Coordinates of C-alpha atoms in Angstrom, one line a residue:
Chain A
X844 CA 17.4 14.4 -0.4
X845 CA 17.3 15.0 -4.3
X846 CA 16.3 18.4 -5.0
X847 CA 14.1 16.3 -7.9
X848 CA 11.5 14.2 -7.2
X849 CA 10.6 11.1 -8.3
X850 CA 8.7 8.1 -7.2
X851 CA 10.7 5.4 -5.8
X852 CA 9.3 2.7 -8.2
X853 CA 7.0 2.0 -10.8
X854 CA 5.7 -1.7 -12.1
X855 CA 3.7 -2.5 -14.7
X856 CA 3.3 -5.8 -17.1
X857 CA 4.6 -6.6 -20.3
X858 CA 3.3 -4.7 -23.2
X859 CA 2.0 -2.2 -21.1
X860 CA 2.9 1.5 -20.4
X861 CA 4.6 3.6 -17.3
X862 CA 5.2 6.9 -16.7
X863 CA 7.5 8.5 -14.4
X864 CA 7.4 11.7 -12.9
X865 CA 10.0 14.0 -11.9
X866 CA 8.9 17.6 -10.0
X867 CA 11.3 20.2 -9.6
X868 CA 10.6 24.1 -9.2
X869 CA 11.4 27.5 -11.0
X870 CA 14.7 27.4 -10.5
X871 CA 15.1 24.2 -12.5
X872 CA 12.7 22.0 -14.4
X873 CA 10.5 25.5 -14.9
X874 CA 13.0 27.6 -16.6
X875 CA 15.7 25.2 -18.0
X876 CA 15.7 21.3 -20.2
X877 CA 14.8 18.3 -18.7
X878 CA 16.7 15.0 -20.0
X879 CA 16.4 11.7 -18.2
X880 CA 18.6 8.7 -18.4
X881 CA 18.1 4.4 -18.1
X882 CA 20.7 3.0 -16.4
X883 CA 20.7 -0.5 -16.7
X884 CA 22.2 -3.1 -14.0
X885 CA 26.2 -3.1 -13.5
X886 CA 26.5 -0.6 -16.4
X887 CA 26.9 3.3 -16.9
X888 CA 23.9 5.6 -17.3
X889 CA 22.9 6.5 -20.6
X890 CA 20.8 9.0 -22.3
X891 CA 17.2 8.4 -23.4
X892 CA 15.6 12.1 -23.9
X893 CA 17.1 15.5 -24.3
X894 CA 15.8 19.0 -24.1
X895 CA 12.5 17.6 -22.6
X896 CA 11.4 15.6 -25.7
X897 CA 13.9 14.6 -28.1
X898 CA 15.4 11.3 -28.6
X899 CA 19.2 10.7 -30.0
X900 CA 19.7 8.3 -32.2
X901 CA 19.1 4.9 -31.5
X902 CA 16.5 5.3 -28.7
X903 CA 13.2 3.5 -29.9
X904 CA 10.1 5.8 -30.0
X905 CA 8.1 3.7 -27.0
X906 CA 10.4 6.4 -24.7
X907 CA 8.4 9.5 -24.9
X908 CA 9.3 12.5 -22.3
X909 CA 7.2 16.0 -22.0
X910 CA 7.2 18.5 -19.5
X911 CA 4.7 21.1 -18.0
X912 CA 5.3 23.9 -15.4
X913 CA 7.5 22.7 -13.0
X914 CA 7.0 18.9 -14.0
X915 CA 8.5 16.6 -16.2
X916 CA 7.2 12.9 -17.2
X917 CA 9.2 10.3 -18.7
X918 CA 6.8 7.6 -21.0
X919 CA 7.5 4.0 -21.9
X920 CA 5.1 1.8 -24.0
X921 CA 5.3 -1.7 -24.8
X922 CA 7.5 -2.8 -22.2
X923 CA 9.8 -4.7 -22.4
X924 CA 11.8 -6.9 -19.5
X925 CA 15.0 -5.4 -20.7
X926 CA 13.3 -1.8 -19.6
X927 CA 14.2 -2.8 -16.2
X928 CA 16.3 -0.6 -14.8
X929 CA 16.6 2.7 -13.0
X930 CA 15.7 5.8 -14.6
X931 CA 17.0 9.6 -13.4
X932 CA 15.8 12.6 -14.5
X933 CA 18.3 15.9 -14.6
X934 CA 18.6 19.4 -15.4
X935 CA 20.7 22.9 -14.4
X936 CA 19.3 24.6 -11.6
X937 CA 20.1 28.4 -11.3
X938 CA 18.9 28.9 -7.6
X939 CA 22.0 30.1 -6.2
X940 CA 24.7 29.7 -8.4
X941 CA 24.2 27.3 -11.5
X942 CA 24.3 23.4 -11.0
X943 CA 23.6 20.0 -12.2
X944 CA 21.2 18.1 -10.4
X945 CA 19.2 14.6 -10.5
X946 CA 16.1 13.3 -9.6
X947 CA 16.6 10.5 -6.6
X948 CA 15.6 7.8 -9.7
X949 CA 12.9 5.3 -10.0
X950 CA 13.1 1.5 -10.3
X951 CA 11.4 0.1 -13.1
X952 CA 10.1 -3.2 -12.8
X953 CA 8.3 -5.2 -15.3
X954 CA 6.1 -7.9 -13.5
Chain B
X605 CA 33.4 7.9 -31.6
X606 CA 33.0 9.7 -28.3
X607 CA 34.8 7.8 -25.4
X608 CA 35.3 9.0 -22.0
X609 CA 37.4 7.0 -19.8
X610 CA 38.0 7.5 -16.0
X611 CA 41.3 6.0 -14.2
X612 CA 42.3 6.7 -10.9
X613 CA 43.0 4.8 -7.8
X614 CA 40.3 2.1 -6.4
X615 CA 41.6 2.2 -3.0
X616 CA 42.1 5.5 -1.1
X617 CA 42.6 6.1 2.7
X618 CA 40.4 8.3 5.2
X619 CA 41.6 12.1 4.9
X620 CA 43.5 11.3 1.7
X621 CA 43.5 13.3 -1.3
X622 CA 41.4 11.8 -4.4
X623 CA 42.6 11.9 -8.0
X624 CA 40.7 11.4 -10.7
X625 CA 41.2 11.8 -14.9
X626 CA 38.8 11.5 -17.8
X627 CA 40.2 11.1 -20.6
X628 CA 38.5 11.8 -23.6
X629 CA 38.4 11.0 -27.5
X630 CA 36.2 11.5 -30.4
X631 CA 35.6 15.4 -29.2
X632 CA 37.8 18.2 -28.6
X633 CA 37.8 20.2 -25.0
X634 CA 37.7 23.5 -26.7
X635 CA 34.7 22.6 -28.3
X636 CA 32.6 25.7 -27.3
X637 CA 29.3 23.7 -27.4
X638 CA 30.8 20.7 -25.1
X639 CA 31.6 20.5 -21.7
X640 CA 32.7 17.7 -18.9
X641 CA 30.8 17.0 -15.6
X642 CA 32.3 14.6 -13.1
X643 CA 28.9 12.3 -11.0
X644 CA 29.3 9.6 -8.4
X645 CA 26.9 6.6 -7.4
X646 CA 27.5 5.0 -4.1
X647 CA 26.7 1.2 -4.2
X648 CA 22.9 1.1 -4.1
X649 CA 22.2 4.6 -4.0
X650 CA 21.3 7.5 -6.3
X651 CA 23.4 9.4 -9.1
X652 CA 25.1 12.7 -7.3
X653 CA 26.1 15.4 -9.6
X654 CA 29.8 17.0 -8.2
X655 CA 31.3 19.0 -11.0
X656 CA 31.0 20.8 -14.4
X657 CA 33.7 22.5 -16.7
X658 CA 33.0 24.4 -19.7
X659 CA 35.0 25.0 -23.2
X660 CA 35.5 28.4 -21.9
X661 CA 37.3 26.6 -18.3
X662 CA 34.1 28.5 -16.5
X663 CA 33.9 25.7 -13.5
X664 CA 30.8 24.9 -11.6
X665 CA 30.4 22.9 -8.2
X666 CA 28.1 21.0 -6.4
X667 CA 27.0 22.9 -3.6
X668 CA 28.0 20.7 -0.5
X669 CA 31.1 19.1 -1.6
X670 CA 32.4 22.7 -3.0
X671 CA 35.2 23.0 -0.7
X672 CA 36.5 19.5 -1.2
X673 CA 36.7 19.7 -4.6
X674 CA 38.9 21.1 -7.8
X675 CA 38.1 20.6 -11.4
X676 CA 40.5 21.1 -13.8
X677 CA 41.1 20.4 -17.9
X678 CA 44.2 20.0 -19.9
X679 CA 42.8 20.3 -23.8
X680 CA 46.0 19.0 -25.2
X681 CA 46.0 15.9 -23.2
X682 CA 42.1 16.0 -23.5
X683 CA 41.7 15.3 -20.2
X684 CA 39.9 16.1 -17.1
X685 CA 40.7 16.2 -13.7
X686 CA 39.0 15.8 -10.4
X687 CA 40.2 16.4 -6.8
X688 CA 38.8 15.3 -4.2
X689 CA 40.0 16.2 -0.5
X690 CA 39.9 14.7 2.7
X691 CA 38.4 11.2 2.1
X692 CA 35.6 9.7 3.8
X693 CA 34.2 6.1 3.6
X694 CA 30.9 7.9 2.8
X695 CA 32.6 8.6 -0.3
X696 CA 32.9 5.3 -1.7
X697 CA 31.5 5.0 -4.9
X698 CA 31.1 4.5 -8.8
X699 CA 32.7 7.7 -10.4
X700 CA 31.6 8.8 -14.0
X701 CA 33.0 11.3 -16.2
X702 CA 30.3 12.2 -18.6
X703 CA 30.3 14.7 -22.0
X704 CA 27.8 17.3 -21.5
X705 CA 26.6 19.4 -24.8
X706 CA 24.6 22.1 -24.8
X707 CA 21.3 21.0 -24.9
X708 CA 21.6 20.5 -22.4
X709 CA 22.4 16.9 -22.1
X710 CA 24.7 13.9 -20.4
X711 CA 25.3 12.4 -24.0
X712 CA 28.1 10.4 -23.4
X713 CA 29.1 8.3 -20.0
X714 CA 32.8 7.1 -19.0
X715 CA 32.3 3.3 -17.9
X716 CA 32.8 4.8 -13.9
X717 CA 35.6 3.4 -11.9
X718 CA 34.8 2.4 -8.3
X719 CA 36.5 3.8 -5.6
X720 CA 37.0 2.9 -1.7
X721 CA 37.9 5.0 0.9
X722 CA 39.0 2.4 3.8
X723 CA 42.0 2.5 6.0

Protein backbone atom coordinates (compact mmCIF):
# COMPACT_ATOMS: atom_id res chain seq x y z
CA UNK A 1 0.00 0.00 0.00
CA UNK A 2 1.51 3.40 -1.36
CA UNK A 3 1.76 5.79 1.24
CA UNK A 4 0.32 8.13 -1.94
CA UNK A 5 -2.79 7.81 -3.30
CA UNK A 6 -4.00 7.79 -6.41
CA UNK A 7 -6.82 6.42 -8.46
CA UNK A 8 -6.28 3.29 -10.16
CA UNK A 9 -7.35 4.66 -13.61
CA UNK A 10 -8.56 7.36 -15.44
CA UNK A 11 -10.18 7.42 -19.21
CA UNK A 12 -11.20 10.01 -21.19
CA UNK A 13 -11.49 10.67 -25.17
CA UNK A 14 -9.40 12.26 -27.58
CA UNK A 15 -9.00 15.90 -27.23
CA UNK A 16 -10.34 15.90 -24.01
CA UNK A 17 -8.87 16.58 -20.46
CA UNK A 18 -7.95 14.27 -17.19
CA UNK A 19 -6.78 14.96 -14.06
CA UNK A 20 -5.20 12.85 -11.64
CA UNK A 21 -5.05 13.08 -8.13
CA UNK A 22 -2.48 12.18 -5.71
CA UNK A 23 -3.30 12.67 -1.64
CA UNK A 24 -0.55 12.40 0.72
CA UNK A 25 -0.39 14.11 4.33
CA UNK A 26 1.84 16.57 6.36
CA UNK A 27 4.56 14.67 6.42
CA UNK A 28 4.91 14.72 2.61
CA UNK A 29 2.90 16.29 -0.14
CA UNK A 30 1.95 19.21 2.78
CA UNK A 31 5.30 20.32 3.61
CA UNK A 32 7.69 19.28 0.75
CA UNK A 33 7.49 19.23 -3.76
CA UNK A 34 5.46 17.19 -5.53
CA UNK A 35 6.82 15.96 -9.13
CA UNK A 36 5.05 13.28 -11.09
CA UNK A 37 6.26 11.12 -13.90
CA UNK A 38 4.65 9.27 -17.46
CA UNK A 39 6.02 6.14 -17.86
CA UNK A 40 5.24 4.89 -21.11
CA UNK A 41 4.96 1.02 -22.06
CA UNK A 42 8.35 -1.13 -21.96
CA UNK A 43 10.26 2.01 -21.27
CA UNK A 44 11.76 3.96 -18.15
CA UNK A 45 9.86 6.53 -16.23
CA UNK A 46 10.33 10.00 -17.04
CA UNK A 47 9.74 13.39 -15.66
CA UNK A 48 6.83 15.52 -16.54
CA UNK A 49 6.47 18.28 -13.61
CA UNK A 50 8.87 19.37 -10.89
CA UNK A 51 8.48 21.30 -7.70
CA UNK A 52 4.59 20.98 -8.05
CA UNK A 53 4.28 23.05 -11.23
CA UNK A 54 7.14 23.38 -13.43
CA UNK A 55 7.86 21.66 -16.62
CA UNK A 56 11.55 20.87 -17.93
CA UNK A 57 12.20 21.30 -21.12
CA UNK A 58 10.64 19.61 -23.68
CA UNK A 59 7.32 18.69 -21.86
CA UNK A 60 4.34 20.38 -23.88
CA UNK A 61 2.18 22.80 -21.79
CA UNK A 62 -1.22 20.41 -22.03
CA UNK A 63 0.71 18.76 -18.65
CA UNK A 64 -0.23 21.16 -16.02
CA UNK A 65 0.37 19.94 -12.19
CA UNK A 66 -0.73 22.19 -8.89
CA UNK A 67 -1.08 21.29 -5.53
CA UNK A 68 -3.18 22.31 -2.37
CA UNK A 69 -2.90 21.21 1.29
CA UNK A 70 -2.09 17.83 1.41
CA UNK A 71 -3.18 17.21 -2.33
CA UNK A 72 -1.53 17.28 -5.57
CA UNK A 73 -3.32 17.03 -9.20
CA UNK A 74 -1.61 16.24 -12.29
CA UNK A 75 -3.57 17.91 -15.67
CA UNK A 76 -3.53 16.75 -19.28
CA UNK A 77 -5.43 18.56 -22.07
CA UNK A 78 -5.86 17.59 -25.54
CA UNK A 79 -5.17 14.15 -25.27
CA UNK A 80 -3.46 12.38 -27.11
CA UNK A 81 -3.33 8.36 -27.67
CA UNK A 82 0.33 8.49 -27.05
CA UNK A 83 -0.65 9.93 -23.42
CA UNK A 84 -1.34 6.37 -22.57
CA UNK A 85 0.58 5.30 -20.03
CA UNK A 86 0.99 5.24 -16.31
CA UNK A 87 1.54 8.20 -14.42
CA UNK A 88 3.30 8.30 -10.52
CA UNK A 89 3.36 11.02 -8.46
CA UNK A 90 6.42 11.41 -5.77
CA UNK A 91 7.89 13.31 -3.14
CA UNK A 92 10.23 13.20 0.34
CA UNK A 93 8.42 12.29 3.30
CA UNK A 94 9.97 13.41 6.66
CA UNK A 95 7.68 11.21 9.01
CA UNK A 96 10.26 9.24 10.61
CA UNK A 97 13.37 9.61 8.99
CA UNK A 98 13.47 11.25 5.47
CA UNK A 99 12.35 9.07 2.32
CA UNK A 100 11.32 8.97 -1.19
CA UNK A 101 8.04 7.73 -1.84
CA UNK A 102 5.34 7.17 -4.87
CA UNK A 103 1.96 7.26 -5.41
CA UNK A 104 0.59 3.52 -6.36
CA UNK A 105 0.13 5.23 -10.20
CA UNK A 106 -2.80 5.60 -12.40
CA UNK A 107 -3.44 4.12 -15.84
CA UNK A 108 -4.28 6.49 -18.48
CA UNK A 109 -6.36 5.39 -21.09
CA UNK A 110 -7.62 7.26 -23.96
CA UNK A 111 -10.90 5.72 -25.32
CA UNK B 1 24.20 14.57 -21.74
CA UNK B 2 23.12 13.00 -18.50
CA UNK B 3 23.16 9.01 -18.76
CA UNK B 4 22.66 6.72 -16.07
CA UNK B 5 23.19 3.19 -16.77
CA UNK B 6 22.46 0.13 -14.44
CA UNK B 7 24.37 -3.35 -15.04
CA UNK B 8 24.21 -6.16 -12.86
CA UNK B 9 23.26 -9.68 -12.99
CA UNK B 10 19.63 -10.70 -14.48
CA UNK B 11 19.62 -13.98 -12.78
CA UNK B 12 20.12 -14.25 -9.02
CA UNK B 13 19.34 -17.19 -6.66
CA UNK B 14 17.05 -17.32 -3.35
CA UNK B 15 19.14 -15.95 -0.27
CA UNK B 16 21.87 -14.62 -2.67
CA UNK B 17 23.41 -11.38 -2.32
CA UNK B 18 22.34 -8.71 -5.12
CA UNK B 19 24.77 -6.32 -6.91
CA UNK B 20 23.93 -3.58 -8.61
CA UNK B 21 26.03 -0.36 -10.31
CA UNK B 22 24.90 2.89 -11.94
CA UNK B 23 27.08 4.30 -13.74
CA UNK B 24 26.82 7.75 -14.54
CA UNK B 25 27.96 10.50 -17.25
CA UNK B 26 27.19 14.00 -18.12
CA UNK B 27 27.19 14.93 -14.14
CA UNK B 28 29.61 14.67 -11.50
CA UNK B 29 28.74 12.71 -7.97
CA UNK B 30 30.18 15.52 -5.89
CA UNK B 31 27.79 17.74 -7.39
CA UNK B 32 26.39 19.18 -4.11
CA UNK B 33 22.91 19.92 -5.81
CA UNK B 34 22.70 16.11 -7.24
CA UNK B 35 22.11 13.03 -5.79
CA UNK B 36 21.37 9.13 -6.92
CA UNK B 37 18.30 7.08 -5.83
CA UNK B 38 18.07 3.47 -6.69
CA UNK B 39 13.66 2.32 -7.50
CA UNK B 40 12.39 -1.04 -8.55
CA UNK B 41 9.18 -2.07 -10.57
CA UNK B 42 8.01 -5.67 -10.33
CA UNK B 43 6.45 -6.88 -13.69
CA UNK B 44 2.95 -5.24 -13.54
CA UNK B 45 3.22 -3.53 -10.42
CA UNK B 46 3.99 -0.08 -9.00
CA UNK B 47 7.33 2.02 -8.81
CA UNK B 48 9.08 1.25 -5.19
CA UNK B 49 11.44 3.76 -4.03
CA UNK B 50 14.69 1.71 -2.04
CA UNK B 51 17.53 4.10 -1.76
CA UNK B 52 18.96 7.72 -1.90
CA UNK B 53 22.66 8.97 -1.67
CA UNK B 54 23.63 12.49 -1.52
CA UNK B 55 26.78 14.61 -2.78
CA UNK B 56 27.64 14.84 0.80
CA UNK B 57 27.52 10.40 0.93
CA UNK B 58 24.42 11.22 3.60
CA UNK B 59 22.49 7.82 2.67
CA UNK B 60 18.76 7.32 3.04
CA UNK B 61 16.65 3.96 3.07
CA UNK B 62 13.48 2.80 2.32
CA UNK B 63 11.91 1.86 5.48
CA UNK B 64 11.12 -1.97 5.04
CA UNK B 65 13.88 -3.14 2.97
CA UNK B 66 16.53 -1.08 5.31
CA UNK B 67 18.22 -3.96 6.63
CA UNK B 68 18.73 -5.67 3.32
CA UNK B 69 20.18 -2.97 1.77
CA UNK B 70 23.67 -0.80 1.35
CA UNK B 71 24.15 2.07 -0.86
CA UNK B 72 27.31 3.10 -1.72
CA UNK B 73 29.20 5.81 -4.40
CA UNK B 74 32.60 5.85 -5.82
CA UNK B 75 32.88 9.59 -7.41
CA UNK B 76 35.92 8.71 -9.39
CA UNK B 77 34.38 5.84 -11.15
CA UNK B 78 31.02 7.89 -10.98
CA UNK B 79 29.25 5.16 -9.99
CA UNK B 80 26.74 3.85 -7.69
CA UNK B 81 26.24 0.81 -5.92
CA UNK B 82 23.37 -1.13 -4.52
CA UNK B 83 23.33 -4.24 -2.30
CA UNK B 84 20.79 -6.16 -1.88
CA UNK B 85 20.76 -9.28 0.66
CA UNK B 86 19.10 -12.40 0.94
CA UNK B 87 17.06 -12.70 -2.31
CA UNK B 88 13.57 -13.38 -2.67
CA UNK B 89 11.49 -14.20 -5.85
CA UNK B 90 9.36 -11.32 -4.55
CA UNK B 91 12.17 -9.32 -5.51
CA UNK B 92 12.06 -9.77 -9.14
CA UNK B 93 11.91 -6.79 -10.89
CA UNK B 94 12.91 -3.78 -13.30
CA UNK B 95 15.71 -1.83 -11.34
CA UNK B 96 16.35 1.89 -12.11
CA UNK B 97 18.99 4.16 -11.12
CA UNK B 98 17.68 7.60 -11.36
CA UNK B 99 19.59 11.32 -10.95
CA UNK B 100 17.86 13.20 -8.29
CA UNK B 101 18.43 17.20 -8.09
CA UNK B 102 17.42 19.25 -5.74
CA UNK B 103 14.19 20.31 -6.60
CA UNK B 104 13.40 18.04 -5.79
CA UNK B 105 13.08 15.89 -8.72
CA UNK B 106 13.76 12.23 -10.58
CA UNK B 107 15.26 14.20 -13.71
CA UNK B 108 17.08 11.58 -15.26
CA UNK B 109 16.13 7.55 -15.43
CA UNK B 110 18.81 4.66 -16.15
CA UNK B 111 17.04 2.34 -18.90
CA UNK B 112 16.37 -0.41 -15.62
CA UNK B 113 17.81 -3.81 -15.95
CA UNK B 114 15.47 -6.76 -14.98
CA UNK B 115 16.36 -8.93 -12.46
CA UNK B 116 15.13 -12.65 -11.36
CA UNK B 117 15.53 -14.20 -8.25
CA UNK B 118 14.77 -18.08 -9.11
CA UNK B 119 16.69 -21.07 -8.02
Amino acid sequence: QSVLTQPPSVSAAPGQKVTISCSGSSSNIGNNYVSWYQQLPGTAPKLLIYENNKRPSGIPDRFSGSKSGTSATLGITGLQTGDEADYYCGTWDSSLSALWVFGGGTKLTVL
Amino acid sequence: QVTLKESGPVLVKPTETLTLTCTVSGFSLSNARMGVSWIRQPPGKALEWLAHIFSNDEKSYSTSLKSRLTISKDTSKSQVVLTMTNMDPVDTATYYCARMTDNPSLDYWGQGTLVTVSS
